């Protein structure tokens, strides 16, 4: 099912949790709602499920306007952060419950529930209570319960945040597998960029209730719309060098260094700009002619074949990978070249990308 | 003594308390002592004394029987004052053969078996309603808990008027539904029902408070989850609220059973003065004990009845717990 969101806004009193949000989620995709804590991810999800009424804007499921449709009529399956499995019911009863509400005959619903339990691999635990299951197993039961009524849209609110690191890796593959097997359009909330990058078809990145970018994971990384997006994605985090655009040159804030940088000519003279450089996009080159600028190695850390080094330019530092066989030591001058990819210029004040 | 010694060698006794966790430190017990003494004198000692009295059959005393009985009541060690005590099971035998004891028990059971289930069911409904996000919720909650803070004598007098044969509100209600007036307080066979109705009302606020606290412990997300799946109010109530509230319901029922078995003081204001007269229907187990003790001055029999009542309540509560465990599994 395709989901179209138009100018969606949610205000609590005079606080705006989601601000003029428009986007379209394609049918059958796994979409991650990504953003720091408090940016309005759960609020978005709850408006999609219908638990929260919207303040302004419209939500369409395919071509139906569901903005004012109650949650039970939207055909959404919801997985809560704490799973919300009914503690007094067995796994089977939990999965059956949505069908019981639909007054499906008992045998039929048990058959359906068992089938769903098999899909998420909890068919061994049908007679256990949720309290007797591990976090990962509870998680699967919650997904089974959300899927059993064949929802048109599956919503998961931070489904993995309660699990330990290992299980989290395992379960995110599981979610991907289940989503692909069922083909249900799925929106899941996370504040973990790696989680979002690894399993989703598209990512919506939010900040303070405002959509920053909606793109495929790799695009989000390679072509960030603004400083915030570039900052939020990537490990190690993107390097930032602060400076001023002067006559097509990038000059460090205190004037301690300056080098030509083409994009600097696209902004007004004297604009404060930030150079964002991914660690893998700056590399040592042989001659000063090829280099973007000449820096100084301030420290190196062995990291297997490559070394993660700190390079100093003027009085600012940034991280870069340096092949260890080149044998750079602390204090050496280094010619730093930029790759085409992974080097961005932003207007410091607005965070806007200069292209 | 250890405490004082320690104080002599250590300027800071408190530090010492934390330094030597293995040594028995009597200081905390000293702080508890006043409370422990109170409990010992006013709770523990009387309990054992009742048990002891229940086995004292007869007394011989140079000053005469009447005085001797008073002396066992007032002085703890009657034999030291020259009383000859005869020990035995005579008191139990008398009580168990006494038809008034059995009728008192019958009334008590009737009271318990009516008040506890009805008040619990009503309280669950009211608690769930009070737990809704409704307007004036605070006002409603206050109104429901008012009986708890109102003097029971004042409340009793109010109920006396509600039950009044000629101009009571309850009969007025019955009349509007075409039912003839009932002489709640005058007609002996109706007395117990008046007491039961009053008892249900009396026990509700406390029950509602306990259930409300249980309800507030149920996470909102269960309701949200059920609503997203399209569950309606009644299904949510029976399939989610009640099962999740079951532990609190069980607790409330046991507490209420115990307190209903001991029904006594709430009956007084309804019948001002004429309550608990032998042979009348509102005669309950505690009245039997009271009458044996204060009216008949048969302390042994009163004690024996009290011991029997204790075991009945104990057995009933145990049965209830067993039953609840069985149901919850
Ligand atoms: N009922 C409410 N009343 C007032 N403010 C609210 C309410 N619910 C959420 N908010 C505010 O809206 C903002 C977004 O909340 P939301 O729960 O959507 O954040 P989130 O992105 O899910 O964060 P997290 O990752 O911590 O779950 C927060 O600043 C929060 O304080
Ligand atoms: Mg959230």
XYZ file of C-alpha atoms and ligand atoms in Angstrom:
716
model
C 0.000 0.000 0.000
C 1.256 3.437 -0.912
C 1.171 6.081 1.764
C 0.939 9.730 0.989
C 1.453 12.312 3.683
C 0.582 15.918 2.936
C 1.536 18.891 5.090
C 1.139 16.841 8.230
C 1.443 18.886 11.416
C 0.998 17.922 15.033
C 0.938 20.453 17.818
C 0.731 19.756 21.534
C -0.497 23.052 22.923
C 1.837 25.529 21.265
C 4.651 23.005 20.880
C 5.017 21.687 17.349
C 6.109 18.037 17.414
C 5.724 17.417 13.675
C 5.938 20.357 11.312
C 4.494 20.464 7.782
C 5.623 16.976 6.846
C 5.019 15.797 3.288
C 6.270 12.629 1.659
C 5.207 9.464 -0.124
C 6.092 5.930 0.941
C 6.018 3.474 -1.937
C 4.138 0.186 -1.786
C 5.950 -2.770 -0.265
C 8.913 -0.829 1.018
C 10.636 -0.881 4.355
C 10.954 2.687 5.494
C 12.961 3.893 8.444
C 11.919 6.972 10.384
C 15.260 8.145 11.679
C 16.143 10.998 13.962
C 17.445 11.944 17.378
C 15.343 11.471 20.482
C 12.385 13.818 20.714
C 12.304 14.708 17.025
C 8.742 13.473 16.592
C 9.233 9.954 15.249
C 6.738 8.288 17.582
C 4.335 11.148 17.012
C 4.525 10.528 13.257
C 4.001 6.817 13.710
C 1.057 7.321 16.040
C -0.577 9.624 13.524
C -0.119 6.979 10.837
C -1.754 4.382 13.086
C -4.523 6.773 14.064
C -3.829 6.711 17.803
C -3.036 10.412 17.684
C -5.343 12.807 15.856
C -3.550 15.124 13.444
C -3.606 18.892 13.880
C -3.281 19.742 10.208
C -2.621 17.930 6.979
C -3.771 14.723 5.343
C -2.791 11.081 5.272
C -3.731 8.894 2.317
C -3.519 5.098 2.212
C -3.427 4.417 -1.516
C -6.098 6.848 -2.621
C -8.225 6.812 0.540
C -8.081 9.771 2.861
C -7.670 8.115 6.269
C -6.894 11.267 8.228
C -10.051 10.971 10.314
C -10.440 7.189 10.207
C -10.181 5.435 13.580
C -7.190 3.139 14.207
C -9.122 -0.139 13.968
C -10.506 0.761 10.543
C -7.130 1.655 9.050
C -5.879 -1.901 8.874
C -2.545 -1.177 10.506
C -0.475 -3.545 12.601
C 1.414 -1.878 15.397
C 4.431 -3.158 17.311
C 5.158 -1.215 20.461
C 8.555 -0.406 21.828
C 7.835 -2.566 24.890
C 5.863 -5.039 22.767
C 2.697 -4.662 24.903
C 2.084 -8.400 24.854
C -0.801 -9.269 27.165
C 0.969 -10.878 30.114
C -1.984 -13.075 31.113
C -2.360 -14.680 27.720
C -0.200 -17.370 26.163
C 1.738 -16.690 22.996
C -0.986 -18.370 20.963
C -3.757 -16.383 22.661
C -1.802 -13.189 22.124
C -1.442 -13.819 18.416
C -5.089 -14.911 18.184
C -6.461 -11.858 19.947
C -6.754 -9.525 16.923
C -8.626 -12.305 15.083
C -10.819 -12.983 18.113
C -11.848 -9.327 17.937
C -12.779 -9.835 14.288
C -14.945 -12.741 15.478
C -13.142 -15.242 13.308
C -14.113 -18.856 14.149
C -11.827 -20.391 16.715
C -10.270 -23.113 14.570
C -9.564 -20.771 11.731
C -7.895 -18.202 13.930
C -5.742 -20.789 15.666
C -4.614 -22.085 12.285
C -3.786 -18.560 11.134
C -1.964 -17.763 14.363
C 0.114 -20.909 14.124
C 1.038 -20.105 10.561
C 2.138 -16.634 11.646
C 4.067 -18.040 14.602
C 5.933 -20.266 12.183
C 6.805 -17.305 9.981
C 8.445 -15.458 12.869
C 9.918 -18.648 14.374
C 8.062 -18.742 17.686
C 6.023 -21.885 17.007
C 7.866 -23.746 19.769
C 6.605 -21.377 22.446
C 2.882 -21.255 21.716
C 1.844 -22.274 25.227
C 4.208 -19.990 27.107
C 3.312 -16.699 28.673
C 5.237 -13.611 27.467
C 7.054 -13.443 30.808
C 8.657 -16.788 30.009
C 10.184 -15.564 26.757
C 13.410 -13.734 25.988
C 13.286 -10.191 24.649
C 13.908 -11.320 21.100
C 11.190 -13.958 21.283
C 8.706 -11.456 22.721
C 9.616 -9.138 19.893
C 8.788 -11.819 17.325
C 5.489 -12.595 19.021
C 4.626 -8.900 18.923
C 5.367 -8.845 15.204
C 3.285 -11.969 14.687
C 0.385 -10.395 16.557
C 0.654 -7.276 14.421
C 0.830 -9.296 11.189
C -1.838 -11.899 11.848
C -4.725 -9.716 10.773
C -2.972 -9.062 7.481
C -2.552 -5.322 7.922
C -2.014 -3.060 4.937
C 0.685 -1.256 6.865
C 3.020 -2.453 9.588
C 4.316 0.103 12.069
C 7.149 -0.608 14.482
C 8.205 1.866 17.145
C 11.862 1.357 18.052
C 11.393 -2.394 17.848
C 14.996 -3.177 18.645
C 15.908 -0.715 21.343
C 15.195 -3.162 24.177
C 17.507 -5.844 22.866
C 21.195 -6.372 23.430
C 23.645 -5.541 20.654
C 23.893 -9.056 19.267
C 20.192 -9.773 19.262
C 19.609 -6.404 17.682
C 21.693 -7.417 14.669
C 19.855 -10.703 14.435
C 16.393 -9.221 14.805
C 16.920 -6.517 12.241
C 17.699 -9.194 9.693
C 14.557 -10.976 10.880
C 12.444 -7.895 10.397
C 13.878 -7.493 6.922
C 13.189 -11.141 6.114
C 9.627 -11.054 7.437
C 8.936 -7.805 5.621
C 10.206 -9.192 2.349
C 8.321 -12.460 2.742
C 5.044 -10.683 3.437
C 5.613 -7.676 1.190
C 3.762 -5.416 3.618
C 4.638 -1.746 3.530
C 6.492 -1.223 6.789
C 7.504 1.890 8.649
C 9.850 1.508 11.560
C 11.190 4.057 13.966
C 14.784 4.120 15.080
C 17.377 6.551 16.297
C 20.200 4.243 15.261
C 21.584 5.322 11.882
C 23.308 2.019 11.318
C 20.094 0.102 11.865
C 18.267 2.347 9.420
C 21.047 2.184 6.837
C 21.340 -1.583 6.941
C 17.790 -2.763 6.350
C 15.586 -0.046 4.925
C 14.686 0.779 1.351
C 14.204 4.422 2.161
C 15.033 6.573 5.147
C 13.224 9.657 6.368
C 15.531 11.712 8.502
C 13.822 14.096 10.905
C 14.977 16.853 13.182
C 12.760 18.767 15.588
C 9.646 17.639 13.766
C 10.895 18.733 10.360
C 11.710 16.347 7.544
C 15.357 16.773 6.557
C 15.650 14.307 3.731
C 13.850 11.332 2.276
C 16.161 9.115 0.282
C 17.700 5.714 -0.125
C 20.270 4.940 2.579
C 23.291 5.264 0.301
C 22.025 8.480 -1.214
C 21.488 9.910 2.232
C 25.116 9.174 2.997
C 26.597 10.222 -0.315
C 24.426 13.197 -1.018
C 23.175 14.759 2.205
C 20.727 17.606 1.840
C 22.244 19.601 4.652
C 24.750 19.717 7.453
C 22.457 17.875 9.887
C 22.024 14.891 7.560
C 25.757 14.683 6.895
C 26.396 14.926 10.602
C 23.830 12.322 11.626
C 25.023 9.573 9.313
C 28.354 7.873 9.248
C 30.760 6.275 11.648
C 33.244 7.766 12.413
C 31.236 10.989 12.243
C 31.962 13.343 9.389
C 34.869 15.756 9.883
C 34.031 19.403 9.984
C 36.355 22.294 9.312
C 35.015 25.762 9.935
C 36.031 28.615 7.733
C 35.083 31.531 5.523
C 34.677 31.721 1.726
C 37.217 34.193 0.400
C 37.813 34.693 -3.316
C 37.107 31.088 -4.201
C 39.331 29.954 -1.359
C 38.401 28.180 1.822
C 40.040 30.119 4.593
C 40.076 28.844 8.147
C 38.185 30.963 10.637
C 41.327 32.396 12.202
C 43.091 32.734 8.867
C 45.745 30.194 9.867
C 45.386 28.357 6.558
C 43.737 28.822 3.229
C 43.359 26.700 0.096
C 41.400 26.898 -3.138
C 38.031 25.189 -3.017
C 35.765 25.551 -5.994
C 32.396 25.570 -4.253
C 33.477 28.558 -2.172
C 32.991 30.766 -5.183
C 29.275 29.859 -5.202
C 28.527 31.709 -2.006
C 28.837 35.386 -1.220
C 32.305 36.591 -0.330
C 32.901 36.318 3.412
C 30.125 33.776 4.101
C 30.909 31.475 6.979
C 31.086 27.970 5.588
C 31.699 24.489 6.963
C 33.655 21.903 5.061
C 32.385 18.385 5.725
C 34.841 15.627 4.909
C 34.130 11.931 5.440
C 37.156 10.187 6.940
C 37.474 7.921 3.903
C 37.310 10.819 1.459
C 40.558 12.518 2.439
C 43.691 10.617 1.502
C 47.421 11.241 1.155
C 48.676 12.099 -2.296
C 52.243 12.160 -3.587
C 52.728 15.750 -4.656
C 51.544 19.122 -3.485
C 50.122 19.776 -6.981
C 47.543 16.989 -6.666
C 46.707 17.912 -3.098
C 43.782 19.991 -1.962
C 45.961 21.315 0.790
C 49.012 20.478 2.813
C 48.491 19.486 6.424
C 50.452 18.021 9.254
C 50.014 14.561 10.814
C 49.160 15.114 14.464
C 48.639 11.501 15.555
C 47.972 8.013 14.169
C 46.173 4.938 15.472
C 46.747 1.488 14.071
C 43.549 -0.016 12.726
C 44.654 -3.138 10.887
C 45.820 -2.475 7.337
C 44.870 1.150 7.553
C 45.617 3.718 10.130
C 43.215 6.258 11.414
C 45.158 9.440 11.639
C 44.511 12.951 12.777
C 45.594 15.559 10.320
C 46.044 19.140 11.274
C 45.286 22.036 9.040
C 45.898 25.432 10.517
C 44.718 24.897 14.064
C 41.882 22.487 13.253
C 42.043 18.718 13.196
C 40.248 16.035 11.262
C 40.295 12.265 10.915
C 41.408 10.427 7.811
C 42.449 6.916 6.849
C 46.115 6.700 5.932
C 47.619 3.515 4.493
C 50.130 2.318 7.073
C 52.805 1.361 4.531
C 53.203 5.052 3.706
C 54.799 5.370 7.131
C 53.587 8.788 8.153
C 54.627 9.796 11.638
C 53.544 12.499 13.968
C 54.667 15.929 12.820
C 55.182 14.927 9.146
C 53.837 17.223 6.480
C 51.170 15.479 4.419
C 49.626 16.286 1.066
C 45.921 15.727 1.424
C 43.744 15.029 -1.571
C 39.923 14.885 -1.694
C 37.899 12.227 -3.401
C 34.937 13.323 -5.489
C 32.583 11.705 -3.053
C 32.134 12.566 0.581
C 33.313 16.167 0.625
C 30.577 18.741 1.138
C 30.339 22.444 1.724
C 27.627 23.883 3.974
C 26.651 27.398 4.882
C 27.504 27.369 8.583
C 24.590 29.456 9.760
C 21.759 27.631 7.984
C 23.355 24.246 7.489
C 22.304 24.463 3.850
C 24.390 22.524 1.347
C 26.342 24.441 -1.297
C 26.244 22.584 -4.585
C 25.348 -3.117 77.647
C 27.329 -3.635 74.475
C 25.954 -0.407 73.197
C 27.217 1.605 76.134
C 30.599 -0.021 76.036
C 30.915 0.832 72.406
C 29.998 4.392 73.055
C 32.767 4.632 75.606
C 35.423 3.535 73.148
C 34.043 5.126 70.026
C 33.074 8.738 69.812
C 30.823 8.098 66.869
C 28.513 5.190 67.459
C 26.844 5.591 64.086
C 30.018 5.033 62.139
C 30.602 1.926 64.185
C 27.172 0.620 63.303
C 28.106 0.553 59.655
C 31.608 -0.747 60.202
C 30.692 -3.990 61.904
C 27.729 -5.500 60.113
C 28.423 -8.958 61.485
C 28.041 -8.073 65.128
C 24.506 -7.948 66.421
C 23.767 -4.353 67.119
C 20.994 -3.687 69.562
C 20.701 -0.007 68.830
C 18.031 -0.374 66.108
C 16.020 -2.568 68.443
C 16.046 0.150 71.060
C 14.319 2.485 68.627
C 11.766 -0.189 67.815
C 11.187 -1.035 71.451
C 8.292 1.340 72.194
C 6.381 -0.006 69.230
C 7.188 -3.623 70.037
C 6.069 -3.135 73.632
C 2.802 -1.647 72.396
C 2.180 -4.583 70.076
C 3.085 -7.078 72.781
C 0.748 -5.548 75.365
C -2.194 -4.671 73.160
C -2.107 -7.326 70.456
C 0.062 -10.349 71.144
C -0.688 -10.729 74.838
C -4.478 -10.481 74.436
C -4.425 -13.039 71.632
C -2.702 -15.596 73.818
C -4.843 -14.661 76.760
C -7.987 -15.324 74.748
C -6.605 -18.713 73.815
C -5.912 -19.377 77.502
C -9.343 -18.239 78.665
C -11.031 -20.472 76.141
C -9.717 -23.488 78.038
C -10.663 -22.278 81.554
C -13.833 -24.127 82.474
C -14.498 -23.126 86.033
C -13.236 -21.186 88.976
C -13.294 -21.793 92.671
C -12.619 -18.844 94.912
C -13.154 -18.123 98.561
C -14.783 -14.801 97.707
C -17.417 -16.421 95.576
C -17.853 -17.282 91.935
C -18.957 -13.913 90.645
C -15.989 -12.082 92.082
C -13.627 -14.812 90.982
C -14.743 -14.394 87.406
C -14.100 -10.674 87.612
C -10.713 -11.392 89.091
C -9.700 -13.623 86.165
C -10.783 -10.916 83.839
C -8.945 -8.139 85.550
C -5.970 -9.945 86.973
C -3.980 -12.108 84.697
C -2.884 -14.753 87.120
C -5.997 -15.799 88.931
C -4.462 -18.818 90.587
C -2.027 -16.563 92.370
C -4.990 -14.816 93.943
C -6.306 -18.081 95.272
C -8.592 -19.141 92.438
C -8.788 -22.811 91.501
C -8.909 -23.067 87.752
C -10.391 -26.048 86.026
C -9.081 -26.605 82.531
C -10.875 -28.380 79.706
C -12.814 -28.184 76.494
C -16.107 -27.364 78.187
C -16.378 -23.881 76.698
C -15.986 -25.185 73.161
C -18.536 -27.886 73.861
C -21.028 -25.318 75.131
C -20.497 -22.926 72.214
C -20.727 -25.647 69.594
C -23.976 -26.871 71.078
C -25.433 -23.384 71.426
C -28.110 -22.746 68.784
C -27.515 -19.006 69.038
C -23.892 -19.509 68.078
C -24.992 -21.372 64.971
C -27.579 -18.802 64.041
C -24.989 -16.084 64.572
C -22.629 -17.988 62.260
C -25.366 -18.473 59.698
C -26.070 -14.739 59.643
C -22.376 -13.969 59.428
C -21.884 -16.308 56.493
C -24.932 -14.869 54.773
C -23.459 -11.418 55.288
C -20.020 -12.393 54.002
C -21.313 -14.335 51.005
C -23.541 -11.443 49.930
C -21.422 -8.424 50.747
C -18.047 -9.594 49.426
C -19.007 -10.657 45.884
C -21.545 -7.890 45.323
C -19.334 -5.113 46.669
C -16.344 -6.413 44.701
C -18.280 -6.531 41.427
C -19.752 -3.082 41.958
C -16.393 -1.697 43.049
C -14.691 -3.033 39.907
C -17.256 -1.275 37.742
C -16.995 1.989 39.657
C -13.199 1.833 39.772
C -13.000 1.316 36.005
C -15.401 4.225 35.453
C -13.484 6.447 37.855
C -10.260 5.540 36.078
C -11.543 6.898 32.754
C -10.360 10.244 31.564
C -13.660 11.939 32.294
C -14.580 15.474 33.169
C -14.914 16.199 36.893
C -13.014 12.989 37.616
C -11.569 14.507 40.793
C -15.043 15.436 42.006
C -16.405 11.938 41.401
C -13.449 10.336 43.148
C -13.951 12.569 46.172
C -17.660 11.818 46.308
C -17.003 8.093 46.238
C -14.472 8.232 49.027
C -16.531 10.488 51.252
C -17.993 7.600 53.293
C -14.489 6.711 54.438
C -13.882 9.980 56.165
C -17.361 10.476 57.552
C -18.161 9.486 61.127
C -19.806 6.075 61.116
C -22.425 7.252 63.629
C -23.485 10.101 61.320
C -23.530 7.712 58.385
C -25.546 5.175 60.353
C -28.146 7.785 61.185
C -28.410 8.726 57.519
C -28.981 5.119 56.604
C -31.569 4.778 59.311
C -33.564 7.398 57.475
C -32.924 5.808 54.108
C -34.285 2.522 55.471
C -37.271 4.159 57.194
C -40.506 2.300 56.539
C -42.709 5.325 55.925
C -40.548 7.986 54.382
C -37.236 6.269 53.581
C -35.691 6.737 50.171
C -35.144 3.022 49.610
C -38.818 2.219 49.993
C -39.612 5.200 47.809
C -37.390 3.685 45.108
C -39.021 0.281 45.524
C -42.446 1.894 45.276
C -41.609 3.653 42.035
C -40.780 0.228 40.584
C -44.098 -1.038 41.931
C -42.662 -3.038 44.806
C -44.333 -2.816 48.199
C -42.549 -1.083 51.068
C -40.323 -3.228 53.252
C -39.925 -2.735 56.977
C -36.150 -3.031 56.820
C -35.350 -2.203 60.406
C -38.515 -3.334 62.153
C -39.174 -6.735 60.661
C -36.689 -9.238 62.092
C -36.272 -11.265 58.899
C -35.411 -8.138 56.896
C -32.786 -6.852 59.344
C -30.001 -8.908 57.873
C -30.751 -7.582 54.376
C -30.668 -4.017 55.629
C -27.297 -4.736 57.199
C -26.055 -6.359 54.001
C -27.070 -3.376 51.861
C -25.450 -1.049 54.337
C -22.358 -3.296 54.483
C -21.930 -3.268 50.709
C -22.069 0.505 50.701
C -19.750 0.744 53.680
C -16.992 -1.412 52.243
C -17.026 0.026 48.719
C -14.800 3.117 49.063
C -11.828 1.208 50.429
C -12.349 -1.493 47.811
C -12.533 1.101 45.049
C -9.328 2.774 46.262
C -7.434 -0.513 46.202
C -8.817 -1.438 42.796
C -8.047 2.015 41.410
C -4.444 1.685 42.457
C -4.411 -1.708 40.753
C -5.910 -0.197 37.609
C -3.364 2.572 37.544
C -0.651 -0.073 37.441
C -1.992 -1.454 34.179
C 0.029 0.026 31.359
C -1.941 2.207 28.961
C -0.268 0.464 26.009
C -2.338 -2.708 26.486
C -5.496 -0.695 25.900
C -3.956 1.098 22.938
C -2.853 -2.220 21.455
C -6.355 -3.656 21.834
C -7.975 -0.539 20.398
C -5.748 -0.553 17.336
C -6.939 -4.110 16.768
C -10.511 -2.867 17.047
C -11.518 -4.227 20.464
C -14.649 -2.682 21.955
C -15.155 -1.543 25.543
C -16.720 -4.747 26.858
C -14.129 -7.036 25.349
C -11.336 -4.838 26.656
C -12.957 -4.953 30.096
C -13.342 -8.721 30.256
C -10.280 -9.834 28.313
C -7.741 -7.265 29.467
C -8.781 -5.152 32.437
C -10.214 -7.898 34.630
C -7.431 -10.457 34.064
C -4.732 -7.869 34.632
C -6.545 -6.643 37.720
C -7.002 -10.184 39.052
C -4.237 -10.018 41.674
C -5.753 -6.871 43.165
C -9.248 -8.351 42.997
C -7.990 -11.397 44.872
C -6.368 -9.261 47.538
C -9.451 -7.114 47.930
C -11.711 -10.142 48.275
C -9.568 -11.669 50.992
C -9.314 -8.411 52.939
C -13.048 -7.844 52.613
C -13.879 -11.391 53.649
C -11.875 -11.021 56.819
C -13.399 -7.681 57.680
C -16.933 -8.899 56.878
C -16.576 -11.892 59.164
C -15.886 -9.421 61.911
C -18.905 -7.241 61.096
C -20.031 -5.534 64.250
C -19.570 -1.825 64.712
C -21.324 -0.844 61.500
C -24.525 -2.472 62.703
C -24.821 -0.408 65.854
C -25.853 2.952 64.434
C -28.515 1.384 62.223
C -30.457 -0.032 65.133
C -29.269 2.419 67.735
C -28.925 0.396 70.872
C -31.208 -2.489 70.016
C -28.588 -4.229 67.859
C -27.425 -7.748 68.444
C -30.176 -8.960 70.693
C -30.230 -12.724 71.002
C -32.597 -14.385 68.576
C -32.926 -11.417 66.284
C -31.761 -11.919 62.748
C -29.037 -9.335 62.736
C -27.221 -11.296 65.376
C -23.664 -12.002 64.106
C -20.650 -13.912 65.360
C -19.020 -10.903 66.963
C -22.288 -10.062 68.722
C -22.317 -13.557 70.155
C -18.813 -13.040 71.524
C -19.722 -9.600 72.802
C -22.862 -10.811 74.531
C -21.148 -13.776 76.150
C -18.447 -11.485 77.455
C -20.106 -8.269 78.503
C -23.720 -9.280 79.042
C -23.395 -12.845 80.343
C -19.894 -12.442 81.802
C -18.964 -15.879 80.431
C -15.403 -15.010 79.526
C -14.384 -18.584 78.727
C -17.274 -19.048 76.318
C -16.609 -15.716 74.648
C -12.979 -16.692 74.262
C -13.882 -20.110 72.869
C -16.237 -18.504 70.338
C -13.523 -16.047 69.359
C -11.027 -18.865 68.829
C -13.573 -20.745 66.722
C -14.264 -17.632 64.657
C -10.535 -17.225 64.123
C -10.217 -20.734 62.728
C -13.284 -20.297 60.540
C -11.897 -17.097 59.025
C -8.501 -18.716 58.658
C -9.890 -21.773 56.886
C -12.146 -19.668 54.676
C -9.286 -17.377 53.675
C -7.018 -20.302 52.918
C -9.723 -21.859 50.778
C -10.156 -18.567 48.970
C -6.438 -18.282 48.266
C -6.301 -21.850 47.025
C -9.294 -21.247 44.810
C -7.860 -18.026 43.392
C -4.573 -19.729 42.602
C -6.431 -22.501 40.847
C -8.457 -20.055 38.772
C -5.461 -17.917 37.818
C -3.596 -20.936 36.460
N 1.256 14.147 24.650
C 2.217 15.065 24.484
N 2.086 16.309 24.995
C 3.052 17.237 24.830
N 4.199 17.031 24.167
C 4.399 15.814 23.623
C 3.430 14.775 23.762
N 3.899 13.665 23.142
C 5.110 14.021 22.639
N 5.404 15.301 22.936
C 6.619 16.025 22.533
O 6.769 15.916 21.157
C 8.128 15.718 20.801
C 8.253 14.486 19.954
O 7.945 13.351 20.716
P 8.098 11.885 20.157
O 7.626 10.959 21.191
O 7.449 11.803 18.839
O 9.666 11.786 20.004
P 10.517 10.581 19.416
O 11.164 11.078 18.199
O 9.687 9.365 19.309
O 11.628 10.420 20.531
P 12.239 9.065 21.158
O 13.282 8.601 20.219
O 12.836 9.576 22.426
O 11.117 8.117 21.354
C 8.887 15.626 22.124
O 9.568 16.841 22.337
C 7.843 15.398 23.161
O 8.204 16.053 24.347
Mg 9.555 7.504 20.459
